[in-house]
């Protein structure tokens, strides 16, 4: 709660989070509404104009090798009710010859990682929650995202583009991308629609309805 309260005191309207409990490492966490989920919901209720976003996680797997990504792999606190949980979809970079080779069966194994903007990234964690709520709320591109690279960083994620940029993937890339889109949405609501203080509930509703 301290993290959310401090951001609200500083006037933040969007709070992006790329952390959580791995359902792969801790199977009990799959779809679980934990203490930190409750705390995130409390923060969302206390700071009604701050949109709190959480990456859904990267624990997507095909455990029974049936060619379909298994359900129920999303861990807390992205399982919270009032936050915006973000899954990862594929980017559109069809020239990259990278495949989901770590998955055991087709059609996933021979599917390109970034050639279908209507497709989910195979690694993206999925719901539903243990109480049957649908999560994640929305998805955004999360494969081969071009991002800035620190000058003192070592090996570069999914491959270097230059000394200053590299490719990376994950719901932790999809979530800040969604935060940036939400900033543009807030700007539109304020400057073009006349909302002086749009609520996080309105932002979430518009994002999910348009998705």
Coordinates of C-alpha atoms in Angstrom, one line a residue:
X1 CA 0.0 0.0 0.0
X2 CA 2.9 2.4 0.7
X3 CA 4.0 2.2 -2.9
X4 CA 0.5 3.1 -4.2
X5 CA 0.0 5.8 -1.6
X6 CA 3.3 7.5 -2.4
X7 CA 2.5 7.5 -6.2
X8 CA -0.9 9.0 -5.5
X9 CA 0.6 11.7 -3.3
X10 CA 2.9 12.5 -6.2
X11 CA -0.1 12.9 -8.5
X12 CA 0.4 9.8 -10.6
X13 CA -2.6 8.8 -12.6
X14 CA -1.2 5.5 -14.0
X15 CA 0.7 3.0 -11.9
X16 CA 2.4 0.2 -14.0
X17 CA 3.7 -2.9 -12.3
X18 CA 5.7 -5.8 -13.8
X19 CA 6.0 -8.1 -10.8
X20 CA 4.1 -10.8 -9.0
X21 CA 4.0 -14.4 -7.8
X22 CA 4.8 -17.0 -10.4
X23 CA 2.2 -19.7 -10.8
X24 CA 4.8 -21.9 -12.4
X25 CA 7.1 -21.7 -9.3
X26 CA 4.2 -21.8 -6.8
X27 CA 1.3 -23.8 -8.3
X28 CA -1.0 -22.8 -5.4
X29 CA -0.9 -19.2 -6.7
X30 CA -2.7 -19.9 -10.0
X31 CA -5.8 -17.8 -10.1
X32 CA -5.4 -17.1 -6.3
X33 CA -6.7 -13.9 -4.7
X34 CA -3.9 -13.3 -2.3
X35 CA -3.1 -10.6 0.3
X36 CA -1.3 -8.4 -2.1
X37 CA -4.3 -8.7 -4.5
X38 CA -6.5 -7.4 -1.8
X39 CA -4.1 -4.6 -1.0
X40 CA -4.0 -3.6 -4.7
X41 CA -7.8 -3.5 -4.7
X42 CA -7.8 -1.4 -1.5
X43 CA -5.4 1.0 -3.3
X44 CA -7.6 1.1 -6.4
X45 CA -10.6 1.9 -4.2
X46 CA -8.7 4.6 -2.2
X47 CA -7.2 6.3 -5.3
X48 CA -10.1 6.2 -7.7
X49 CA -8.4 8.3 -10.4
X50 CA -5.1 6.2 -10.5
X51 CA -5.2 3.3 -12.9
X52 CA -3.2 0.4 -11.5
X53 CA -1.9 -2.0 -14.1
X54 CA -0.2 -5.4 -13.5
X55 CA 1.4 -7.8 -15.9
X56 CA -0.4 -11.1 -16.0
X57 CA 2.9 -13.1 -15.9
X58 CA 4.8 -15.4 -18.3
X59 CA 3.8 -18.8 -17.1
X60 CA 1.8 -20.0 -20.1
X61 CA 2.6 -23.7 -20.8
X62 CA 1.2 -26.8 -22.5
X63 CA 1.6 -29.3 -19.7
X64 CA -0.3 -32.1 -21.3
X65 CA 1.2 -31.6 -24.7
X66 CA -2.2 -31.4 -26.4
X67 CA -1.2 -28.4 -28.6
X68 CA -3.2 -25.9 -26.5
X69 CA -1.9 -23.5 -23.9
X70 CA -3.2 -24.5 -20.5
X71 CA -5.6 -22.3 -18.6
X72 CA -5.2 -21.1 -15.0
X73 CA -1.6 -19.9 -14.9
X74 CA -1.9 -16.3 -13.7
X75 CA -0.7 -15.4 -10.2
X76 CA -1.3 -12.5 -7.8
X77 CA -1.5 -9.6 -7.5
X78 CA -2.6 -9.4 -11.1
X79 CA -5.5 -11.5 -10.0
X80 CA -7.0 -8.4 -8.2
X81 CA -10.5 -7.3 -9.2
X82 CA -10.0 -3.5 -9.6
X83 CA -6.6 -3.4 -11.3
X84 CA -6.1 -3.7 -15.0
X85 CA -4.3 -7.0 -15.8
X86 CA -2.4 -7.2 -19.0
X87 CA -1.6 -10.3 -21.1
X88 CA 0.8 -10.4 -24.1
X89 CA -0.3 -10.7 -27.7
X90 CA 2.0 -11.2 -30.7
X91 CA 3.8 -8.3 -32.4
X92 CA 3.8 -8.0 -36.2
X93 CA 7.4 -8.8 -37.1
X94 CA 7.0 -11.8 -39.5
X95 CA 10.5 -11.6 -40.8
X96 CA 11.9 -12.8 -37.5
X97 CA 12.4 -16.6 -37.7
X98 CA 11.7 -17.3 -34.1
X99 CA 9.2 -20.0 -33.1
X100 CA 7.6 -21.4 -29.9
X101 CA 10.0 -24.3 -30.0
X102 CA 10.0 -24.7 -26.2
X103 CA 6.3 -25.8 -26.4
X104 CA 6.0 -29.6 -26.9
X105 CA 3.3 -29.9 -29.6
X106 CA 1.9 -28.4 -32.8
X107 CA 0.3 -26.1 -33.7
X108 CA 2.2 -24.1 -31.1
X109 CA 5.7 -25.5 -31.7
X110 CA 5.9 -24.4 -35.4
X111 CA 4.1 -21.1 -34.9
X112 CA 6.1 -17.9 -35.3
X113 CA 6.5 -15.8 -32.2
X114 CA 5.6 -12.5 -33.9
X115 CA 3.5 -12.9 -37.1
X116 CA -0.2 -12.7 -35.9
X117 CA -1.4 -9.6 -34.1
X118 CA -4.7 -11.4 -33.3
X119 CA -2.8 -14.2 -31.6
X120 CA -1.8 -14.5 -27.9
X121 CA 1.8 -15.0 -27.0
X122 CA 2.1 -18.6 -26.0
X123 CA 4.0 -17.7 -22.8
X124 CA 1.3 -15.3 -21.6
X125 CA -0.4 -16.3 -18.3
X126 CA -4.1 -17.0 -18.5
X127 CA -7.1 -17.2 -16.3
X128 CA -9.7 -17.8 -15.2
X129 CA -9.4 -16.9 -11.6
X130 CA -10.3 -19.4 -8.8
X131 CA -13.6 -17.6 -8.4
X132 CA -14.2 -17.8 -12.2
X133 CA -13.5 -14.2 -13.0
X134 CA -12.1 -13.5 -16.4
X135 CA -8.5 -12.4 -16.5
X136 CA -6.4 -10.8 -17.9
X137 CA -8.6 -7.8 -18.7
X138 CA -6.8 -6.8 -21.9
X139 CA -3.7 -7.9 -23.9
X140 CA -1.1 -5.8 -25.8
X141 CA 1.9 -6.7 -28.0
X142 CA 4.6 -8.5 -25.9
X143 CA 6.9 -10.2 -28.4
X144 CA 9.9 -8.6 -30.0
X145 CA 9.2 -5.2 -28.5
X146 CA 11.9 -2.7 -29.4
X147 CA 13.0 -0.9 -26.2
X148 CA 15.8 1.3 -24.9
X149 CA 18.9 -0.4 -23.6
X150 CA 21.2 0.9 -20.8
X151 CA 24.7 1.7 -21.8
X152 CA 26.0 -0.5 -19.0
X153 CA 23.7 -3.4 -19.6
X154 CA 25.0 -6.8 -20.5
X155 CA 23.4 -9.3 -22.8
X156 CA 20.3 -8.0 -24.6
X157 CA 17.0 -9.7 -24.0
X158 CA 15.7 -11.1 -27.3
X159 CA 18.5 -9.6 -29.4
X160 CA 20.3 -6.3 -29.9
X161 CA 19.1 -3.8 -32.4
X162 CA 21.9 -1.3 -31.8
X163 CA 24.0 -0.1 -28.8
X164 CA 21.0 1.8 -27.5
X165 CA 18.0 -0.4 -28.4
X166 CA 17.2 -4.1 -28.0
X167 CA 14.3 -6.4 -28.5
X168 CA 12.5 -7.9 -25.5
X169 CA 9.3 -9.8 -24.7
X170 CA 6.9 -10.6 -22.0
X171 CA 3.8 -9.3 -20.3
X172 CA 6.3 -6.9 -18.6
X173 CA 6.6 -5.3 -22.0
X174 CA 2.9 -5.4 -22.8
X175 CA 2.0 -3.7 -19.5
X176 CA 4.1 -0.4 -19.9
X177 CA 2.9 -0.3 -23.5
X178 CA -0.6 -0.3 -22.2
X179 CA 0.2 2.3 -19.6
X180 CA 1.4 4.6 -22.4
X181 CA -1.8 4.0 -24.4
X182 CA -3.7 4.8 -21.2
X183 CA -1.9 8.1 -20.8
X184 CA -3.0 9.0 -24.3
X185 CA -6.6 8.0 -23.4
X186 CA -6.5 10.2 -20.3
X187 CA -5.2 13.1 -22.3
X188 CA -8.1 12.6 -24.8
X189 CA -10.7 12.4 -22.1
X190 CA -9.4 15.6 -20.5
X191 CA -8.7 17.7 -23.5
X192 CA -11.3 16.6 -26.1
X193 CA -14.2 15.2 -24.0
X194 CA -14.1 17.5 -21.1
X195 CA -13.6 15.1 -18.2
X196 CA -11.7 17.0 -15.5
X197 CA -10.7 13.9 -13.5
X198 CA -11.5 10.6 -15.3
X199 CA -11.8 7.7 -12.9
X200 CA -9.7 4.5 -13.2
X201 CA -13.0 2.6 -13.6
X202 CA -13.8 4.7 -16.7
X203 CA -10.3 4.0 -18.1
X204 CA -10.6 0.3 -17.5
X205 CA -14.1 0.2 -19.1
X206 CA -13.0 2.0 -22.2
X207 CA -9.9 -0.1 -22.6
X208 CA -11.8 -3.4 -22.3
X209 CA -14.7 -2.3 -24.4
X210 CA -12.5 -1.2 -27.2
X211 CA -10.3 -4.3 -27.0

